[in-house]
Each structure stands twice: as structure tokens, then as C-alpha cells.
Amino acid sequence: EEESVALREKYHILADGKDVPPLIENFRDMKIPPCIIEYLLSKGIKTPTQIQMQGLPTAFSGRDMIGIAFTGSGKTLAFSLPILMFAVEEEKKLPYIRGEGPLGMIICPSRELARQTYENLQAMAEVLEHDGFPRVGVLLCIGGISMAEQYHTLSKGFHIVVATPGRLQDMLDKKKFSLDCCRYLCLDEADRMIDMGFEDDVRTIMGFFKQQRQTLLYSATMPQKIRTFAEESLIAPIVVNVGRAGA
Ligand code: ADP
Ligand code: MG
């Protein structure tokens, strides 16, 4: 515990909440598959960034989390890898039944962000499958994509949805898939999402969840609106802050 506190000080990481898991200084300090570590190396990603040091073990521990970190700090990996490994582990336990809806969901404020996140996830999912892990399907659910393209992925089966709020709500309203089995939610750039007027949409989407879930909320800033939203939507979250925002 004392060692954890010293390390957080060393890396200027603030972590608030009960039973904060120890940070990792190296990707190998966590149960991350070696093929993923190799893949990250090939992308020039050798050591975790501050938000990854504390965000990865927190997400892997199953706790709700609020992550506050500046742009370019590597937030995508901090939430993508845990949600992907969650889907892999679930698939190992109980093979996915086609058409039952996603196990996890990532909501982004813009199409471009959703697409980037989708491509990142897809690449890591392929690396895992190539290494013998079960296939994890990812559905990109954004405006501007033809329904035919989306149905193609829908029919192949998918575990994770990456979406923008508008298109997602539309698909849920039309019962294209259900969130009955969804137990993992990640909100990326929550501050931007609220600034863009998506708060009600996100609340409506959360209303479709039937099961207890793990929720990660990532934001560059922490205005009161986000605090209030988080208080209502997360359970006993660990707050990880690596910037000046809200400090
Ligand atoms: P954010 O969402 O916090 O703005 P991103 O997740 O988009 O940041 O990451 C920004 C860039 O940093 C990306 O090009 C990503 O590949 C790279 N990156 C992520 N993690 C690391 C790391 N640990 N080491 C080096 N580069 C990284
Ligand atoms: Mg980002």
C-alpha cells in the first residue's frame, strides 16, 4: 500500500476511492496476453502511459472508474483492452449465442472517434484470434454507415458495440439488438458528449441495460455536470486523474 502511494506520487497519478488496485509500471505486470504486448511493441507502445498505469488495473479489477486525462494520453487503450479481454473471458466461459446482443459497449461522441476506437479494437481482436483466443466480434454503430454493412456484422455475431449515441439509440428503439446481456459500458470523452447535447441519449441508452454492469467513464475535464452524471451512473467508482483537470 505504501509502495503504491509512492509510485503514484512518482508518476503524478491521483487515485481516489476505496481499495485502489496497485498501478503497473509495465504491461507485463498484468494478465495481458503476450501476443498483445508484442502487437503493442510493434506499434511503438513499450511502456504504459500514466492513465494506462492506473486505468488498466482498475478496469481489470472489475471496478467502476472515472478516468480524467488530457488528449493524447492513451485513454483508448486504457479502456479498449479491458473490454476486449472481458469479452474473450466471457466467450471462453460460455460461447456466444448469435443474436443475443453485445456483452460490452463503447459510446463515443463522434463518428471519427468511434471508427478509430473500432479499428483499434478490431486489430487487437484479430491478434488474439490469430493466437488461438476465441473470436470476438465488434460492431461499429454510427451514422453514415449503410444498414446493409451493419447487418452483415450483426449476422456474424458480435460481442462489443462501438457507437455514437444517435445511431445507437435508433437501433435500440428499432430492436435491432438488445442490451439484455450487456455488462460493460465505456463512455469515451464524456465531457464532449455532454457538451454536444447527448446526455439524454446516453441516459436513455443506459435504461436499456438489464444487468449489473461495469462502467468506465473517460473525460478530459471534470465539470460539475459530469460529476453529477457520474454519481448517478457509476457505483463506488475509483477516480483516476493524471492531469490538472479537477485536481
Ligand atoms: P487519448 O484518447 O487519451 O486522447 P489516444 O488513446 O488516442 O489518446 O492515444 C494517442 C496516441 O498515443 C495514439 O496514437 C496511440 O497509439 C498512442 N499511444 C497510446 N498508448 C501509448 C503508449 N503507452 N506509448 C506510446 N504511445 C501510446
Ligand atoms: Mg480518446
Short mmCIF file of C-alpha atoms and ligand atoms in Angstrom, two decimals:
data_model
loop_
_atom_site.label_atom_id
_atom_site.label_comp_id
_atom_site.label_asym_id
_atom_site.label_seq_id
_atom_site.Cartn_x
_atom_site.Cartn_y
_atom_site.Cartn_z
CA GLU A 1 0.00 0.00 0.00
CA GLU A 2 2.76 2.44 0.96
CA GLU A 3 4.65 1.40 -2.13
CA SER A 4 1.58 2.12 -4.28
CA VAL A 5 1.27 5.58 -2.80
CA ALA A 6 4.95 6.29 -3.51
CA LEU A 7 4.61 5.07 -7.09
CA ARG A 8 1.54 7.22 -7.69
CA GLU A 9 3.47 10.20 -6.39
CA LYS A 10 6.40 9.34 -8.62
CA TYR A 11 4.18 9.27 -11.72
CA HIS A 12 1.88 12.13 -10.69
CA ILE A 13 -1.18 9.95 -10.67
CA LEU A 14 -4.06 10.81 -8.37
CA ALA A 15 -6.33 7.92 -7.45
CA ASP A 16 -9.37 8.32 -5.21
CA GLY A 17 -11.69 5.70 -3.86
CA LYS A 18 -11.76 2.57 -1.75
CA ASP A 19 -9.25 -0.22 -2.37
CA VAL A 20 -7.49 1.24 -5.38
CA PRO A 21 -5.55 -1.57 -7.12
CA PRO A 22 -1.78 -1.11 -7.41
CA LEU A 23 -0.58 0.58 -10.58
CA ILE A 24 1.50 -1.20 -13.20
CA GLU A 25 4.80 0.19 -14.49
CA ASN A 26 5.00 -2.41 -17.23
CA PHE A 27 2.42 -4.14 -19.43
CA ARG A 28 3.90 -7.44 -18.28
CA ASP A 29 2.79 -6.73 -14.72
CA MET A 30 -0.77 -7.60 -15.75
CA LYS A 31 -2.54 -10.61 -17.22
CA ILE A 32 -2.24 -9.14 -20.71
CA PRO A 33 -1.61 -11.85 -23.34
CA PRO A 34 1.97 -11.80 -24.69
CA CYS A 35 0.65 -11.54 -28.29
CA ILE A 36 -0.98 -8.22 -27.36
CA ILE A 37 2.20 -6.97 -25.70
CA GLU A 38 4.08 -7.89 -28.88
CA TYR A 39 1.48 -6.15 -31.02
CA LEU A 40 1.74 -3.01 -28.88
CA LEU A 41 5.53 -3.09 -29.21
CA SER A 42 5.15 -3.24 -33.00
CA LYS A 43 3.11 -0.04 -32.72
CA GLY A 44 5.83 1.65 -30.66
CA ILE A 45 3.93 1.18 -27.42
CA LYS A 46 6.52 -0.05 -24.94
CA THR A 47 5.50 1.21 -21.55
CA PRO A 48 2.10 2.27 -20.24
CA THR A 49 1.21 5.94 -20.06
CA GLN A 50 0.11 7.37 -16.70
CA ILE A 51 -3.59 6.79 -17.34
CA GLN A 52 -2.85 3.24 -18.52
CA MET A 53 -0.68 2.54 -15.44
CA GLN A 54 -3.63 3.06 -13.13
CA GLY A 55 -6.56 2.70 -15.54
CA LEU A 56 -5.74 -0.80 -16.77
CA PRO A 57 -5.51 -2.47 -13.34
CA THR A 58 -8.58 -0.58 -12.16
CA ALA A 59 -10.69 -1.69 -15.14
CA PHE A 60 -9.32 -5.26 -14.93
CA SER A 61 -10.27 -5.36 -11.23
CA GLY A 62 -13.93 -5.02 -12.21
CA ARG A 63 -14.45 -1.66 -10.54
CA ASP A 64 -16.30 1.30 -11.96
CA MET A 65 -13.92 4.06 -12.86
CA ILE A 66 -13.73 7.70 -13.81
CA GLY A 67 -10.60 8.46 -15.82
CA ILE A 68 -9.51 12.05 -16.25
CA ALA A 69 -6.63 12.55 -18.61
CA PHE A 70 -5.56 15.02 -21.27
CA THR A 71 -5.86 14.42 -25.00
CA GLY A 72 -3.22 12.11 -26.40
CA SER A 73 -2.60 10.35 -23.10
CA GLY A 74 -3.59 6.92 -24.37
CA LYS A 75 -7.10 6.59 -23.00
CA THR A 76 -8.29 4.40 -25.89
CA LEU A 77 -6.04 1.51 -24.94
CA ALA A 78 -6.85 2.00 -21.24
CA PHE A 79 -10.50 1.09 -21.85
CA SER A 80 -10.31 -0.97 -25.07
CA LEU A 81 -8.06 -3.71 -23.78
CA PRO A 82 -10.10 -4.41 -20.61
CA ILE A 83 -13.42 -4.55 -22.50
CA LEU A 84 -11.85 -6.82 -25.14
CA MET A 85 -10.40 -9.17 -22.53
CA PHE A 86 -13.74 -9.20 -20.74
CA ALA A 87 -15.41 -10.40 -23.96
CA VAL A 88 -12.68 -13.02 -24.50
CA GLU A 89 -13.08 -14.37 -20.98
CA GLU A 90 -16.86 -14.48 -21.28
CA GLU A 91 -16.60 -16.26 -24.62
CA LYS A 92 -14.33 -18.88 -23.04
CA LYS A 93 -16.86 -19.47 -20.25
CA LEU A 94 -19.98 -19.58 -22.39
CA PRO A 95 -19.77 -19.46 -26.15
CA TYR A 96 -21.67 -16.59 -27.62
CA ILE A 97 -25.15 -17.21 -28.92
CA ARG A 98 -25.71 -15.44 -32.19
CA GLY A 99 -28.23 -12.65 -31.96
CA GLU A 100 -28.34 -12.26 -28.21
CA GLY A 101 -26.80 -8.80 -28.30
CA PRO A 102 -23.48 -7.40 -27.13
CA LEU A 103 -21.64 -8.08 -23.88
CA GLY A 104 -19.94 -4.72 -23.89
CA MET A 105 -20.42 -1.28 -25.34
CA ILE A 106 -18.31 1.79 -26.00
CA ILE A 107 -20.01 5.11 -26.68
CA CYS A 108 -18.08 7.94 -28.36
CA PRO A 109 -19.18 11.49 -29.16
CA SER A 110 -18.27 11.43 -32.87
CA ARG A 111 -18.19 9.08 -35.84
CA GLU A 112 -14.45 9.56 -36.32
CA LEU A 113 -13.68 8.69 -32.71
CA ALA A 114 -15.96 5.67 -32.83
CA ARG A 115 -14.31 4.48 -36.04
CA GLN A 116 -10.79 4.89 -34.63
CA THR A 117 -11.73 3.03 -31.48
CA TYR A 118 -13.41 0.31 -33.54
CA GLU A 119 -10.32 -0.11 -35.70
CA ASN A 120 -8.08 -0.34 -32.64
CA LEU A 121 -10.30 -2.98 -31.06
CA GLN A 122 -10.67 -4.89 -34.29
CA ALA A 123 -6.89 -5.04 -34.73
CA MET A 124 -6.36 -6.38 -31.22
CA ALA A 125 -9.24 -8.85 -31.61
CA GLU A 126 -7.56 -10.20 -34.76
CA VAL A 127 -4.22 -10.53 -32.97
CA LEU A 128 -5.91 -12.55 -30.24
CA GLU A 129 -7.83 -14.76 -32.65
CA HIS A 130 -4.67 -15.40 -34.64
CA ASP A 131 -3.02 -16.54 -31.40
CA GLY A 132 -5.79 -19.05 -30.68
CA PHE A 133 -8.09 -17.00 -28.47
CA PRO A 134 -11.81 -17.12 -29.26
CA ARG A 135 -13.11 -14.76 -31.89
CA VAL A 136 -14.55 -11.50 -30.58
CA GLY A 137 -16.81 -9.64 -32.98
CA VAL A 138 -17.03 -5.87 -32.92
CA LEU A 139 -19.90 -3.87 -34.41
CA LEU A 140 -19.43 -0.26 -35.46
CA CYS A 141 -22.72 1.51 -35.00
CA ILE A 142 -22.54 5.05 -36.38
CA GLY A 143 -24.44 7.25 -38.78
CA GLY A 144 -23.27 7.24 -42.37
CA ILE A 145 -22.73 3.51 -42.50
CA SER A 146 -25.20 1.60 -44.60
CA MET A 147 -27.61 -0.63 -42.71
CA ALA A 148 -26.53 -3.45 -45.02
CA GLU A 149 -22.95 -3.12 -43.80
CA GLN A 150 -24.12 -3.20 -40.20
CA TYR A 151 -26.42 -6.16 -40.74
CA HIS A 152 -23.51 -8.09 -42.18
CA THR A 153 -21.63 -7.78 -38.88
CA LEU A 154 -24.83 -8.26 -36.90
CA SER A 155 -25.49 -11.59 -38.59
CA LYS A 156 -21.93 -12.83 -38.00
CA GLY A 157 -22.34 -12.22 -34.30
CA PHE A 158 -20.65 -9.57 -32.22
CA HIS A 159 -19.62 -9.10 -28.61
CA ILE A 160 -18.78 -5.43 -28.46
CA VAL A 161 -20.54 -2.42 -29.95
CA VAL A 162 -18.71 0.83 -30.62
CA ALA A 163 -21.27 3.54 -31.23
CA THR A 164 -22.30 7.14 -31.35
CA PRO A 165 -25.37 7.93 -29.21
CA GLY A 166 -27.77 8.88 -32.01
CA ARG A 167 -27.37 5.80 -34.18
CA LEU A 168 -27.23 3.53 -31.17
CA GLN A 169 -30.49 4.81 -29.73
CA ASP A 170 -32.09 4.46 -33.14
CA MET A 171 -31.01 0.82 -33.42
CA LEU A 172 -32.15 0.04 -29.87
CA ASP A 173 -35.52 1.70 -30.48
CA LYS A 174 -35.91 -0.42 -33.60
CA LYS A 175 -34.93 -3.51 -31.58
CA LYS A 176 -32.06 -4.39 -33.93
CA PHE A 177 -30.40 -5.91 -30.88
CA SER A 178 -30.95 -5.91 -27.15
CA LEU A 179 -28.72 -4.97 -24.23
CA ASP A 180 -30.10 -7.80 -22.08
CA CYS A 181 -26.64 -9.40 -21.83
CA CYS A 182 -24.59 -6.22 -21.81
CA ARG A 183 -22.49 -5.90 -18.67
CA TYR A 184 -19.74 -3.50 -19.65
CA LEU A 185 -20.11 0.15 -20.61
CA CYS A 186 -17.45 2.61 -21.53
CA LEU A 187 -18.17 6.28 -22.13
CA ASP A 188 -15.35 8.00 -24.01
CA GLU A 189 -14.94 11.78 -23.95
CA ALA A 190 -17.92 12.14 -21.64
CA ASP A 191 -17.38 15.89 -21.33
CA ARG A 192 -17.64 16.33 -25.10
CA MET A 193 -20.62 14.03 -25.20
CA ILE A 194 -22.47 16.21 -22.70
CA ASP A 195 -21.35 19.45 -24.39
CA MET A 196 -22.77 18.14 -27.65
CA GLY A 197 -26.15 17.55 -26.01
CA PHE A 198 -26.01 13.75 -25.87
CA GLU A 199 -26.68 13.45 -22.13
CA ASP A 200 -30.33 12.44 -22.50
CA ASP A 201 -29.49 9.97 -25.27
CA VAL A 202 -26.85 8.34 -23.11
CA ARG A 203 -29.28 8.12 -20.20
CA THR A 204 -31.87 6.54 -22.46
CA ILE A 205 -29.31 4.01 -23.70
CA MET A 206 -28.33 3.17 -20.12
CA GLY A 207 -32.01 2.47 -19.48
CA PHE A 208 -31.78 -0.44 -21.94
CA PHE A 209 -29.27 -2.27 -19.73
CA LYS A 210 -30.89 -5.10 -17.79
CA GLN A 211 -27.94 -6.43 -15.83
CA GLN A 212 -25.49 -5.08 -13.35
CA ARG A 213 -22.61 -3.66 -15.31
CA GLN A 214 -19.12 -2.29 -15.00
CA THR A 215 -18.94 1.31 -16.14
CA LEU A 216 -15.87 3.29 -17.19
CA LEU A 217 -16.21 6.99 -17.80
CA TYR A 218 -13.39 8.81 -19.52
CA SER A 219 -13.14 12.55 -19.83
CA ALA A 220 -10.55 15.25 -20.41
CA THR A 221 -12.19 17.57 -17.88
CA MET A 222 -14.40 17.10 -14.88
CA PRO A 223 -17.07 19.84 -14.77
CA GLN A 224 -19.94 19.62 -12.28
CA LYS A 225 -22.25 18.22 -14.95
CA ILE A 226 -20.03 15.19 -15.38
CA ARG A 227 -19.70 14.74 -11.63
CA THR A 228 -23.47 14.69 -11.24
CA PHE A 229 -23.86 12.35 -14.19
CA ALA A 230 -21.19 10.01 -12.81
CA GLU A 231 -22.73 9.97 -9.34
CA GLU A 232 -25.98 8.75 -10.86
CA SER A 233 -24.49 6.25 -13.30
CA LEU A 234 -21.48 4.65 -11.59
CA ILE A 235 -21.16 2.59 -8.42
CA ALA A 236 -18.36 3.37 -5.95
CA PRO A 237 -16.03 4.44 -8.75
CA ILE A 238 -12.30 4.85 -8.48
CA VAL A 239 -11.33 8.27 -9.79
CA VAL A 240 -8.02 8.36 -11.63
CA ASN A 241 -6.69 11.77 -12.54
CA VAL A 242 -3.42 12.34 -14.33
CA GLY A 243 -3.93 15.92 -15.44
CA ARG A 244 -4.65 19.16 -13.73
CA ALA A 245 -8.35 18.93 -14.57
CA GLY A 246 -10.45 18.84 -11.44
CA ALA A 247 -7.40 18.48 -9.22
P1 ADP B 1 -6.49 9.98 -25.93
O1 ADP B 1 -7.73 9.22 -26.22
O2 ADP B 1 -6.14 9.98 -24.48
O3 ADP B 1 -6.53 11.37 -26.49
P2 ADP B 1 -5.26 8.03 -27.65
O4 ADP B 1 -5.74 6.81 -26.96
O5 ADP B 1 -5.99 8.41 -28.89
O6 ADP B 1 -5.27 9.27 -26.65
O7 ADP B 1 -3.71 7.86 -27.93
C1 ADP B 1 -2.96 8.84 -28.57
C2 ADP B 1 -1.79 8.21 -29.32
O8 ADP B 1 -0.85 7.65 -28.41
C3 ADP B 1 -2.19 7.08 -30.25
O9 ADP B 1 -1.51 7.22 -31.46
C4 ADP B 1 -1.73 5.82 -29.52
O10 ADP B 1 -1.41 4.79 -30.40
C5 ADP B 1 -0.52 6.32 -28.76
N1 ADP B 1 -0.27 5.56 -27.52
C6 ADP B 1 -1.19 5.04 -26.68
N2 ADP B 1 -0.62 4.45 -25.63
C7 ADP B 1 0.72 4.60 -25.79
C8 ADP B 1 1.86 4.18 -25.01
N3 ADP B 1 1.72 3.53 -23.88
N4 ADP B 1 3.09 4.51 -25.50
C9 ADP B 1 3.23 5.19 -26.66
N5 ADP B 1 2.19 5.60 -27.43
C10 ADP B 1 0.95 5.32 -27.00
MG MG B 2 -9.55 9.47 -26.94
#
